Coordinates of C-alpha atoms in Angstrom, one line a residue:
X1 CA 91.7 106.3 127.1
X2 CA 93.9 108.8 125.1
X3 CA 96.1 109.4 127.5
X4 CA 96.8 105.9 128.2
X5 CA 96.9 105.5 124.3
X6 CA 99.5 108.4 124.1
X7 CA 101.7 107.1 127.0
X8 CA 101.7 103.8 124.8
X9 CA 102.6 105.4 121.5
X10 CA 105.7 106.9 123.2
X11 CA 106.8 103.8 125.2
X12 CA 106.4 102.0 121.6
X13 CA 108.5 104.7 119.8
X14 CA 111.1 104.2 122.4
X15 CA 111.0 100.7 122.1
X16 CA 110.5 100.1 118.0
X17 CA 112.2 102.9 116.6
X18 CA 109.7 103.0 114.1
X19 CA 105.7 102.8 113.3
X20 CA 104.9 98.9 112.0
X21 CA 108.6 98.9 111.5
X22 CA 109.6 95.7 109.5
X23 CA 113.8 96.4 109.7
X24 CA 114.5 97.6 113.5
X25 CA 114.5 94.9 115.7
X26 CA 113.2 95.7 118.9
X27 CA 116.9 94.0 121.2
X28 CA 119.0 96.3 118.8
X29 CA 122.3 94.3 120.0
X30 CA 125.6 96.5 120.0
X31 CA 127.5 96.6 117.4
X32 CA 131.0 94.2 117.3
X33 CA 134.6 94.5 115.5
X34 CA 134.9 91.1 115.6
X35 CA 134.9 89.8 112.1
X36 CA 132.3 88.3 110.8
X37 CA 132.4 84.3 110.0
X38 CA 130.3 82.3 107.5
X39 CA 127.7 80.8 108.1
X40 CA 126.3 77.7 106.1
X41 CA 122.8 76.1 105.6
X42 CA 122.1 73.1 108.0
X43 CA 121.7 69.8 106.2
X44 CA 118.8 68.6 108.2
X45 CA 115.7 68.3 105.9
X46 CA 117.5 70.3 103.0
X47 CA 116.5 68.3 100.2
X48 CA 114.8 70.5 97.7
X49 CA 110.9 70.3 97.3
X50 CA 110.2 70.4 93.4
X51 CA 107.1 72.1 92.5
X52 CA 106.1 71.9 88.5
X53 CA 102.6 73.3 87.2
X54 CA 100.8 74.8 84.3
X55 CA 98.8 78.1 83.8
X56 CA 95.4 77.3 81.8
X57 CA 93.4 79.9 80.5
X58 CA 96.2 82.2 80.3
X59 CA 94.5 84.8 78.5
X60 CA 91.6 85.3 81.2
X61 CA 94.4 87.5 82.6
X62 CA 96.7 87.9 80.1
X63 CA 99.2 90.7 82.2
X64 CA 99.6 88.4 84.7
X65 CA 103.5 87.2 84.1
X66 CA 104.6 85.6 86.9
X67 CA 103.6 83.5 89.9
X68 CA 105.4 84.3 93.5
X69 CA 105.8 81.2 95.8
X70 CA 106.2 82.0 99.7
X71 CA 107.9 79.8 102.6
X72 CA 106.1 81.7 105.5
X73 CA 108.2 83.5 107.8
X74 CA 108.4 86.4 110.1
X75 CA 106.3 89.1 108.9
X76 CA 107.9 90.7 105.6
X77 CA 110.7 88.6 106.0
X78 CA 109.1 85.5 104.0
X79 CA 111.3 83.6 101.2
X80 CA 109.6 84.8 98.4
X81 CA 110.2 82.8 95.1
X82 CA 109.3 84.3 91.5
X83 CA 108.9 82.0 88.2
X84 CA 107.8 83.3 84.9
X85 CA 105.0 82.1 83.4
X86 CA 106.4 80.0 80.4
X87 CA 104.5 80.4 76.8
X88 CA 102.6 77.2 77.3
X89 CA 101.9 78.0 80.4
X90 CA 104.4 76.3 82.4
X91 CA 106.3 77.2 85.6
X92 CA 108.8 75.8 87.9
X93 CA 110.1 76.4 91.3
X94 CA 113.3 74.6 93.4
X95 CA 113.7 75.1 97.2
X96 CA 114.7 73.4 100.5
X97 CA 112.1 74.0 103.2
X98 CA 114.2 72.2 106.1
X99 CA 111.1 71.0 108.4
X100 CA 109.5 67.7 108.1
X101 CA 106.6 69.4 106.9
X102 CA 105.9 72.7 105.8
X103 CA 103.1 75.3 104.3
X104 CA 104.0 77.0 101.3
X105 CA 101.7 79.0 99.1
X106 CA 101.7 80.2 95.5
X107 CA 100.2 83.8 95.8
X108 CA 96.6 84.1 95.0
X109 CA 96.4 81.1 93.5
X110 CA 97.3 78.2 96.3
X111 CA 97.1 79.7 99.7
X112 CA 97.4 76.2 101.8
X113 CA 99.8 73.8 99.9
X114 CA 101.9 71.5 102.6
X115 CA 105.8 69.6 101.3
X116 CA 107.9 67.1 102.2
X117 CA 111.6 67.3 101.9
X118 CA 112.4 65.9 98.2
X119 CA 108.8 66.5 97.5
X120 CA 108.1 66.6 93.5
X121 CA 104.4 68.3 93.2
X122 CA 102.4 69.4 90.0
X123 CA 100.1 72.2 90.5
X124 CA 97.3 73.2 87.9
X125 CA 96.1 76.5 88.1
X126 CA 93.2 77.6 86.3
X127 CA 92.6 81.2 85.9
X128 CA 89.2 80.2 85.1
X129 CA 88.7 79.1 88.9
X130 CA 91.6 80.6 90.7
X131 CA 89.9 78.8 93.8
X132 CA 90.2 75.0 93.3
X133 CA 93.7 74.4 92.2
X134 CA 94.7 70.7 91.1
X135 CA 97.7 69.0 93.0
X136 CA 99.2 66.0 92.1
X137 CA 102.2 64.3 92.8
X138 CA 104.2 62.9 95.4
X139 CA 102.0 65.0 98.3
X140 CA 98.6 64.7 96.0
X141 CA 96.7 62.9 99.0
X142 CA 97.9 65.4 101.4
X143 CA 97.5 68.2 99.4
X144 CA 93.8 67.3 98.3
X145 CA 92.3 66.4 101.5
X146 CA 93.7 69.9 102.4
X147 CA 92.2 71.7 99.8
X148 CA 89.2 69.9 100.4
X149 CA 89.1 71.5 104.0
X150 CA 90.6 74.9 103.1
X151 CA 87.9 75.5 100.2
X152 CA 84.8 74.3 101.3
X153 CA 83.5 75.8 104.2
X154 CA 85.4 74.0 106.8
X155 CA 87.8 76.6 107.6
X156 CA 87.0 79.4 105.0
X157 CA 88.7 82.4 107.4
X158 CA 91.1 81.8 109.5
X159 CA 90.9 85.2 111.3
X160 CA 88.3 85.6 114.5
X161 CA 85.9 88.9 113.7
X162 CA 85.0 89.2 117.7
X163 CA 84.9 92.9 118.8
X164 CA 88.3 93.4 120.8
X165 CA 86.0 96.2 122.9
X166 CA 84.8 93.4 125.0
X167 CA 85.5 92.1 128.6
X168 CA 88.3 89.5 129.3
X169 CA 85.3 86.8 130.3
X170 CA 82.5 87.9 127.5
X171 CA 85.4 88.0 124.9
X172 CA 86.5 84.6 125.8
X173 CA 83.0 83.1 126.3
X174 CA 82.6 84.3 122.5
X175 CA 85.7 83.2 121.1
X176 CA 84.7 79.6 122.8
X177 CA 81.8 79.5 120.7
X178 CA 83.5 80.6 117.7
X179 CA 85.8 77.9 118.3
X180 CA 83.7 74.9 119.2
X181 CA 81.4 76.1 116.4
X182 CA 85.0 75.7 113.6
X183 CA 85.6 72.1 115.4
X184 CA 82.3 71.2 114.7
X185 CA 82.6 71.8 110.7
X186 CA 85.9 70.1 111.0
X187 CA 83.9 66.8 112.1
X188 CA 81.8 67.1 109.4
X189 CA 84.8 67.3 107.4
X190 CA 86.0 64.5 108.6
X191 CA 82.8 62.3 108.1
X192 CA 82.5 63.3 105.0
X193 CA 85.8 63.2 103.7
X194 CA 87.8 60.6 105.7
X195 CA 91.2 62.6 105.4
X196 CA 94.4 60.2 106.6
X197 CA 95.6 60.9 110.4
X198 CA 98.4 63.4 109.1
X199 CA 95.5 65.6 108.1
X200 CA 93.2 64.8 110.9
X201 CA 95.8 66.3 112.9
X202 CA 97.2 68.8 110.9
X203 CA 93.1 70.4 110.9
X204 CA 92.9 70.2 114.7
X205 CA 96.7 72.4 115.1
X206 CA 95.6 74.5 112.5
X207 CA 92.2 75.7 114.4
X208 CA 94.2 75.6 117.6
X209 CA 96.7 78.1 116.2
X210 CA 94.0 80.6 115.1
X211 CA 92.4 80.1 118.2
X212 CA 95.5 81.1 120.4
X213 CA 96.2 83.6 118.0
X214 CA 93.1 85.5 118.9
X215 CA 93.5 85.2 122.2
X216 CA 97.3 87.0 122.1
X217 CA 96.2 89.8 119.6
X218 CA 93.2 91.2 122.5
X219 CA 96.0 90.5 124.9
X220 CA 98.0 92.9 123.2
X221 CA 95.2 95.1 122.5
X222 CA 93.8 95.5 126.1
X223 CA 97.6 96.3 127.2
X224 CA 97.4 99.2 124.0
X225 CA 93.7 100.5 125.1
X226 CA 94.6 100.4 129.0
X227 CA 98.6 101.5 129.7
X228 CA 98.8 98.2 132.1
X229 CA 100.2 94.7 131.8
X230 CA 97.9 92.3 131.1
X231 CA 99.1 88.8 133.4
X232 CA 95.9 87.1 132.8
X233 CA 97.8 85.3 129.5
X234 CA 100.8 84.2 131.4
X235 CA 99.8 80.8 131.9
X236 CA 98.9 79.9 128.2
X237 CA 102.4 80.0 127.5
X238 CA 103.2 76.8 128.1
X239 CA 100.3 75.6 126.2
X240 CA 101.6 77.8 122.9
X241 CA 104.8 76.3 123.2
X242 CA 103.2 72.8 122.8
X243 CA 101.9 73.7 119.3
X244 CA 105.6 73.9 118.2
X245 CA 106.7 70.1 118.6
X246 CA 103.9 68.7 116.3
X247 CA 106.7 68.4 113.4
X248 CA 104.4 70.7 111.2
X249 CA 105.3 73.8 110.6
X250 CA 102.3 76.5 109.2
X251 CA 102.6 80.0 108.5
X252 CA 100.2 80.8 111.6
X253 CA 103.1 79.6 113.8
X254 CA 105.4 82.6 113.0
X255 CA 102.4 84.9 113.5
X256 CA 102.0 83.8 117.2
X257 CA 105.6 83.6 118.3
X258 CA 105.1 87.8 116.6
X259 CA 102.2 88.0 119.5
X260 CA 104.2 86.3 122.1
X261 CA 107.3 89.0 121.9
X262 CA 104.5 91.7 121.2
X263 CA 102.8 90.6 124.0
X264 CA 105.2 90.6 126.0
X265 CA 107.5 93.2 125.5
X266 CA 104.9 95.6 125.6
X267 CA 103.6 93.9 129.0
X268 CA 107.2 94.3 130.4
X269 CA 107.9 97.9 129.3
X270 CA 104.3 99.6 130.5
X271 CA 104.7 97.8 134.0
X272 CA 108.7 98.1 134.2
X273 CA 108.6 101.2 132.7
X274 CA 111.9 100.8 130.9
X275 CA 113.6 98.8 127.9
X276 CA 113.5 95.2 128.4
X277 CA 116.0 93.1 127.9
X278 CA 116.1 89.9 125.5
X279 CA 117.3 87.9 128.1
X280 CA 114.8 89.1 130.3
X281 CA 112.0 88.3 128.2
X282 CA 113.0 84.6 127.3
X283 CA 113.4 84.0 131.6
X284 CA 109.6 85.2 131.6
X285 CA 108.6 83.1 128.8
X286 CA 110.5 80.1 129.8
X287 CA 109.9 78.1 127.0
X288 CA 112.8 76.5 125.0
X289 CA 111.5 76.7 121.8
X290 CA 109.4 80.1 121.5
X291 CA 113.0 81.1 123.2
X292 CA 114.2 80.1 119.9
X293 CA 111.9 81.6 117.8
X294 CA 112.2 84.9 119.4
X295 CA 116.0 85.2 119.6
X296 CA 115.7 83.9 115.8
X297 CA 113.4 87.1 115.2
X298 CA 115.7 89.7 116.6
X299 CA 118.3 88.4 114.9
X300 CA 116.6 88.5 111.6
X301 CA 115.6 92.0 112.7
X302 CA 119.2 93.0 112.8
X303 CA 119.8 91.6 109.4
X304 CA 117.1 93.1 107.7
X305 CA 118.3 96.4 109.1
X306 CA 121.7 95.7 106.5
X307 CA 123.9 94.9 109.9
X308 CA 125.5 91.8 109.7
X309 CA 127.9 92.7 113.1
X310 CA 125.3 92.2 115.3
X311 CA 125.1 88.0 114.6
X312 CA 129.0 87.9 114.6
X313 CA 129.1 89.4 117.8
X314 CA 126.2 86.9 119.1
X315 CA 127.2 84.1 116.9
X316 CA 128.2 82.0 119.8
X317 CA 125.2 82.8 121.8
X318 CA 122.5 81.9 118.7
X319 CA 124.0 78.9 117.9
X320 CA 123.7 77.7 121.3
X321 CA 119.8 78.8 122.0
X322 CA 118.4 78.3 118.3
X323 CA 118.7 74.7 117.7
X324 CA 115.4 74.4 115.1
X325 CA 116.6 73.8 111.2
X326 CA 114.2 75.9 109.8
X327 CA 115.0 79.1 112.1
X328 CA 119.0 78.9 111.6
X329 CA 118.4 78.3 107.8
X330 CA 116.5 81.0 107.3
X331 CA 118.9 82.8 109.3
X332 CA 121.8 81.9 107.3
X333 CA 120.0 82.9 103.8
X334 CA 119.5 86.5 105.3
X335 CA 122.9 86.5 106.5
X336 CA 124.3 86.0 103.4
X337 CA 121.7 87.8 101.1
X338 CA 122.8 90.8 103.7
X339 CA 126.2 90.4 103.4
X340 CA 125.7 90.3 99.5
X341 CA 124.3 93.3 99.0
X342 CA 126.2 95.2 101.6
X343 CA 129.4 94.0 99.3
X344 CA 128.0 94.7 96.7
X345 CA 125.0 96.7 96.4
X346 CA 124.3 97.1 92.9
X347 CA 122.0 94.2 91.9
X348 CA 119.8 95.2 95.1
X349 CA 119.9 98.7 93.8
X350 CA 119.4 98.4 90.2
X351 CA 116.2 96.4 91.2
X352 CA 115.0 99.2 93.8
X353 CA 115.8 102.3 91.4
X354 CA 114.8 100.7 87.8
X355 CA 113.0 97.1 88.2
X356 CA 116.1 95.2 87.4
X357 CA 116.7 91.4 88.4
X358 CA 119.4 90.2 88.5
X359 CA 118.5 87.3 86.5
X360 CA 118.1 88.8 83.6
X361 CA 119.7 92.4 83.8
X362 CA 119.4 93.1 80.4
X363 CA 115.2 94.1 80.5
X364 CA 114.3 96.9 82.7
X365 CA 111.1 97.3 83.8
X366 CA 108.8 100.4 82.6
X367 CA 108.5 102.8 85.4
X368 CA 106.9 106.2 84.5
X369 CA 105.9 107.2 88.4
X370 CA 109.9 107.2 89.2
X371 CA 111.5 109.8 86.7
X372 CA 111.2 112.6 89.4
X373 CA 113.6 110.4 91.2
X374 CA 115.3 110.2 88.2
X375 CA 115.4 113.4 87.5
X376 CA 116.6 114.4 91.3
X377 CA 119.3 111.6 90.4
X378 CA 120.3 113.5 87.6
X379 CA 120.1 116.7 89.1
X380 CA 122.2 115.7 91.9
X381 CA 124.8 113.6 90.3
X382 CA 128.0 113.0 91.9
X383 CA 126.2 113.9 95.2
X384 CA 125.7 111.2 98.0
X385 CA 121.8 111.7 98.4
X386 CA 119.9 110.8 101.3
X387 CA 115.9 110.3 101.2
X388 CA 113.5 110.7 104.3
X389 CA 110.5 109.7 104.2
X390 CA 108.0 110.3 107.0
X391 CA 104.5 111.2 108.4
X392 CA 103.1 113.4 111.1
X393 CA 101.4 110.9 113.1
X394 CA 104.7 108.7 113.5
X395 CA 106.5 109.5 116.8
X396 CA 109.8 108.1 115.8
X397 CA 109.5 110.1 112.5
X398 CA 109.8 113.3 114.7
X399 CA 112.3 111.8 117.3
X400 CA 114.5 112.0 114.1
X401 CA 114.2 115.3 113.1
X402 CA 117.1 116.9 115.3
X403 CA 119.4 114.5 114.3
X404 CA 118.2 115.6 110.5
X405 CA 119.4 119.0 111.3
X406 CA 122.6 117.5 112.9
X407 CA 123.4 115.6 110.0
X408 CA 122.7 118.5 107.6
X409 CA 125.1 120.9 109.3
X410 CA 127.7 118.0 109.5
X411 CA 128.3 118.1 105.8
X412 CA 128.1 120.5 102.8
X413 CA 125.1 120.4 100.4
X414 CA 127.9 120.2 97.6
X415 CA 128.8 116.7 99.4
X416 CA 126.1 115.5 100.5
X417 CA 121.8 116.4 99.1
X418 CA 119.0 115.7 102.0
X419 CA 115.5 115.1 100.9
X420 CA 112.5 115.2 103.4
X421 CA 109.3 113.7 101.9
X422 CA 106.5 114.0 103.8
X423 CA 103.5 112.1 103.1
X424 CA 100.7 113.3 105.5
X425 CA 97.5 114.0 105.2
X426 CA 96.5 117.0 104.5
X427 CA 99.0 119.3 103.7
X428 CA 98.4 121.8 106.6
X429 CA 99.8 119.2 109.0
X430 CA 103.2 119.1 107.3
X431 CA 103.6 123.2 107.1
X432 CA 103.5 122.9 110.7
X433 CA 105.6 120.3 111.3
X434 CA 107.9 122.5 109.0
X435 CA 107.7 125.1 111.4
X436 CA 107.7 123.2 114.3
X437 CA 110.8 121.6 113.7
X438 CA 112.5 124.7 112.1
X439 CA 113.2 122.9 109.1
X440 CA 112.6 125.5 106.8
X441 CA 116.2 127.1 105.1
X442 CA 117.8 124.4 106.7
X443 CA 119.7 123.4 103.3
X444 CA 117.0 120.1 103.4
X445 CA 114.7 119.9 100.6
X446 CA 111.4 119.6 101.9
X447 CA 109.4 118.1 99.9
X448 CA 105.1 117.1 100.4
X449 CA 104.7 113.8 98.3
X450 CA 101.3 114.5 97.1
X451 CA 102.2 117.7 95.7
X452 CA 105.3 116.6 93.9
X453 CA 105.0 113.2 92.7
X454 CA 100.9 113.2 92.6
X455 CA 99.3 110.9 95.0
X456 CA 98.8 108.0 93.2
X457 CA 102.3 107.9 91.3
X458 CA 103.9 108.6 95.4
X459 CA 101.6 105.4 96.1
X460 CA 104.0 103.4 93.2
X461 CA 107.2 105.1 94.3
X462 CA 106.5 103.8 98.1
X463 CA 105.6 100.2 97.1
X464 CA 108.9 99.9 94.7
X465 CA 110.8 101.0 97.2
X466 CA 108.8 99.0 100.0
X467 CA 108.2 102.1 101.8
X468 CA 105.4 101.1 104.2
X469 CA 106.9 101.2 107.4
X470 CA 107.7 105.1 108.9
X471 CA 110.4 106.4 109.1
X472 CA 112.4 104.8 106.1
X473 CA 115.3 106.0 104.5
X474 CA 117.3 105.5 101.2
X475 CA 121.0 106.5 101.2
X476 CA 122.4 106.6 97.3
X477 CA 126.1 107.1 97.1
X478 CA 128.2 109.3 94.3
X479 CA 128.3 106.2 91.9
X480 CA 124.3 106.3 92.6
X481 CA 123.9 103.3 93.5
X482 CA 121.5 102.5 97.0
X483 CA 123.9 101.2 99.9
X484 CA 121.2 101.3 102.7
X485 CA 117.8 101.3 103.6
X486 CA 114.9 100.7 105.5
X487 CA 113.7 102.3 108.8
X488 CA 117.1 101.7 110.6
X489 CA 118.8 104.1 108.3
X490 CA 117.8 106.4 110.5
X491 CA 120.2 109.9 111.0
X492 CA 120.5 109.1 114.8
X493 CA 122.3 106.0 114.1
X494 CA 126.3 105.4 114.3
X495 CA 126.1 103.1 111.6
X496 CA 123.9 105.5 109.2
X497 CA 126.8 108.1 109.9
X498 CA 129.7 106.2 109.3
X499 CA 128.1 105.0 105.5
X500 CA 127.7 108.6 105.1
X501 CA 131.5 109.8 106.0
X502 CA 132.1 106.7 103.6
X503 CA 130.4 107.4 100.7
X504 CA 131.4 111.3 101.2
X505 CA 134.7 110.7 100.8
X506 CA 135.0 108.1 98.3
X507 CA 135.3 110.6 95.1
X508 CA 134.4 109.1 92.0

């Protein structure tokens, strides 16, 4: 099993660039010089959904400042929405959701809220009884009857807890039952509760979303435990497809068209043995519209990874597979938030470095765990500064570790500062990786996180800096302002090196 495990791990290195990377995409398209065009929001379903509310109880949990609205999308790439909590308790959120209906959620406090285009909805939270929130409003039917289902033990977890070690037939005799035993409380749902047909149906898609859901995560994990392409899941393509043209979009959708191109890809690569390509893996899916979804997710993949050429180069060839409003909106919101910050980088970066919004630029945010960044700022000012941060157990962290050196001997450390932050566990294992590598006198500052920031302040610096994925990077010019990041930032990459030779010669 460890072999096949370890034969995996490098096919997935190859292939991702990155551990649970959220910025590489995995059909990194080459990069164009033709120039980019704008791109602008489709008008289908873009009337804004208002949603108004009020805080009570404020002082059960009186630090709590803010509420964060979500419009589900890939994973880490959801349209996250923050509102202050007013002084009466008030808050307020605008936003187009472009679907006929959509899930939202207001974090931790209304998980399973469903909009209408032009929607106006009132939400009362109490933080008394986080768990029954009141909606009322122009979806207050819909929105009750859902909360009704959601928060009282018809569909409590969404998430199947069979034991992936299982056979093929025993783990889908079990999931079965699982299932039948969730449509079962649904129909005492519905006895009791008489929902309208909108929510009839919108119950039954939800549990048949989890319930292909689970079947495509042991799919995936069967392919993981033994090295081999799993076919047996072929045929329920079609039948995932079908959950896409019920005009109701959930957050569970963008989870399973993730399991599809997992699925897949991995599938394709162990019995291939070689990098698939996109189009290759939309002519085995076959499916129009998980098609779209997946061609909308390397594209988003791109973006995230602050490259903007890739969808100019492919703008022709998106616009004529991704038909869906949501999936070009969203799209065209991280197209231009990209090609916002890559213009100008320093809202992005005051945020990142000193907990700055841009709404309100004035207020900074108190941030004790980051002065040793600070103080390597200030230590290295004028400098272009470039952070690594990485882990033992990470193949692609290790892949990248030549190129590291390359990159240092390219430039002088008067030009140009290179930190290496390692955050394994224990310590042992990064003095050999240290030796290993020969990075030692090297002109890189190697650095072990735990040691030099203290565990639990490294913990804040990663989650400011939304440093969950390995490897990531930060690359901080003269001015120092951040003008890349995330795991594509990566020394082996021709974009990565040309930002560098930029920002090295632009003298302040």
């Amino acid at each position: 099993m460890m072999k096949h495990l370890f034969s995996f791990l490098i096919i997935a290195s190859l292939l991702l660039f990155g551990c649970r990377s959220k910025t590489q995409s995995n059909f990194q398209p080459e990069l164009s010089e033709q120039a980019e065009e704008s791109y602008s929001l489709p008008e289908e379903y873009a009337e804004e959904v208002i949603v108004t509310g009020k805080v009570l109880n404020r002082d059960f949990y009186p630090n709590e400042k803010d509420l964060t609205l979500i419009i589900p999308f890939f994973r880490k790439m959801e349209n996250q929405y923050c509102a202050p909590i007013q002084k009466d308790g008030s808050f307020s959120f605008r936003f187009p959701i472009f679907a006929k209906i959509r899930e939202i959620s207001i974090r931790n406090y209304a998980e399973h809220l469903y909009v209408h285009p032009g929607d106006s909805v009132y939400v009362e939270i109490d933080f008394k009884d986080m768990f029954h929130p009141k909606v009322t409003g122009d979806a207050e039917k819909l929105n009750q009857e859902i909360l009704a289902f959601t928060e009282n033990a018809y569909y409590y977890i969404q998430n199947y807890s069979i034991g992936s070690n299982l056979n093929n037939n025993d783990f889908e005799t079990e999931l079965k039952r699982e299932y039948n035993l969730r449509l079962e409380r649904r129909q005492e749902y519905i006895q009791k509760y008489k929902p309208s047909e909108e929510v009839e149906f919108l119950t039954e898609e939800l549990l048949k979303q989890d319930y292909y859901y689970a079947l495509l995560l042991y799919a995936s994990h069967i392919q993981d435990e033994t090295g081999k392409e799993l076919e047996r899941y072929h045929a329920l393509l079609p039948e995932i497809n079908g959950l896409y043209h019920k005009g109701i979009l959930s957050a569970r959708l963008f989870d399973i068209a993730e399991s599809v191109e997992n699925y897949i890809l991995f599938g394709m690569a162990l019995k291939n043995r070689k990098y698939p390509k996109i189009e290759d893996m939309m002519s085995l899916i076959g499916e129009n519209t998980l098609n779209q979804y997946l061609y909308t997710k390397m594209m988003a993949n791109c973006l995230t990874a602050n490259d903007t050429l890739a969808l100019a180069k492919r703008h022709a060839q998106f616009d004529s597979i991704v038909k869906m409003p949501h999936l070009r909106a969203q799209i065209t919101q991280i197209y231009n938030r990209t090609k916002s910050y890559l213009e100008n980088p320093q809202s992005v970066s005051d945020n990142l470095l000193y907990g700055v919004f841009h709404e309100n630029a004035s207020q900074k945010t108190s941030m004790s765990f980051m002065e040793p960044i600070y103080e390597m700022l200030e230590k290295d000012r004028g400098k272009v500064i470039y952070f690594d941060f990485w882990v033992k157990w990470c193949p692609p962290c290790l892949t990248e570790m030549e190129p590291l050196k390359q990159l240092r001997s390219k430039y002088s450390t008067k030009d140009l500062v290179i930190y290496s932050i390692c955050g394994s566990e224990p310590k042992e294992e990064w003095e050999e990786c240290l030796d290993k590598y020969s990075l030692r006198n090297r002109g890189i500052e190697c650095i072990y996180a735990n040691d030099f920031f203290g565990k639990e302040n490294y913990q804040k610096i990663c989650n400011q800096w939304n440093v969950h994925d390995m490897p990531y990077y930060i690359l901080i010019n003269r001015k120092g302002q951040i003008i890349d990041f995330g795991s594509s930032a990566r020394p082996s990459n021709p974009n990565l090196r040309s930002r560098i030779e930029e920002a090295v010669k632009n003298i302040k």
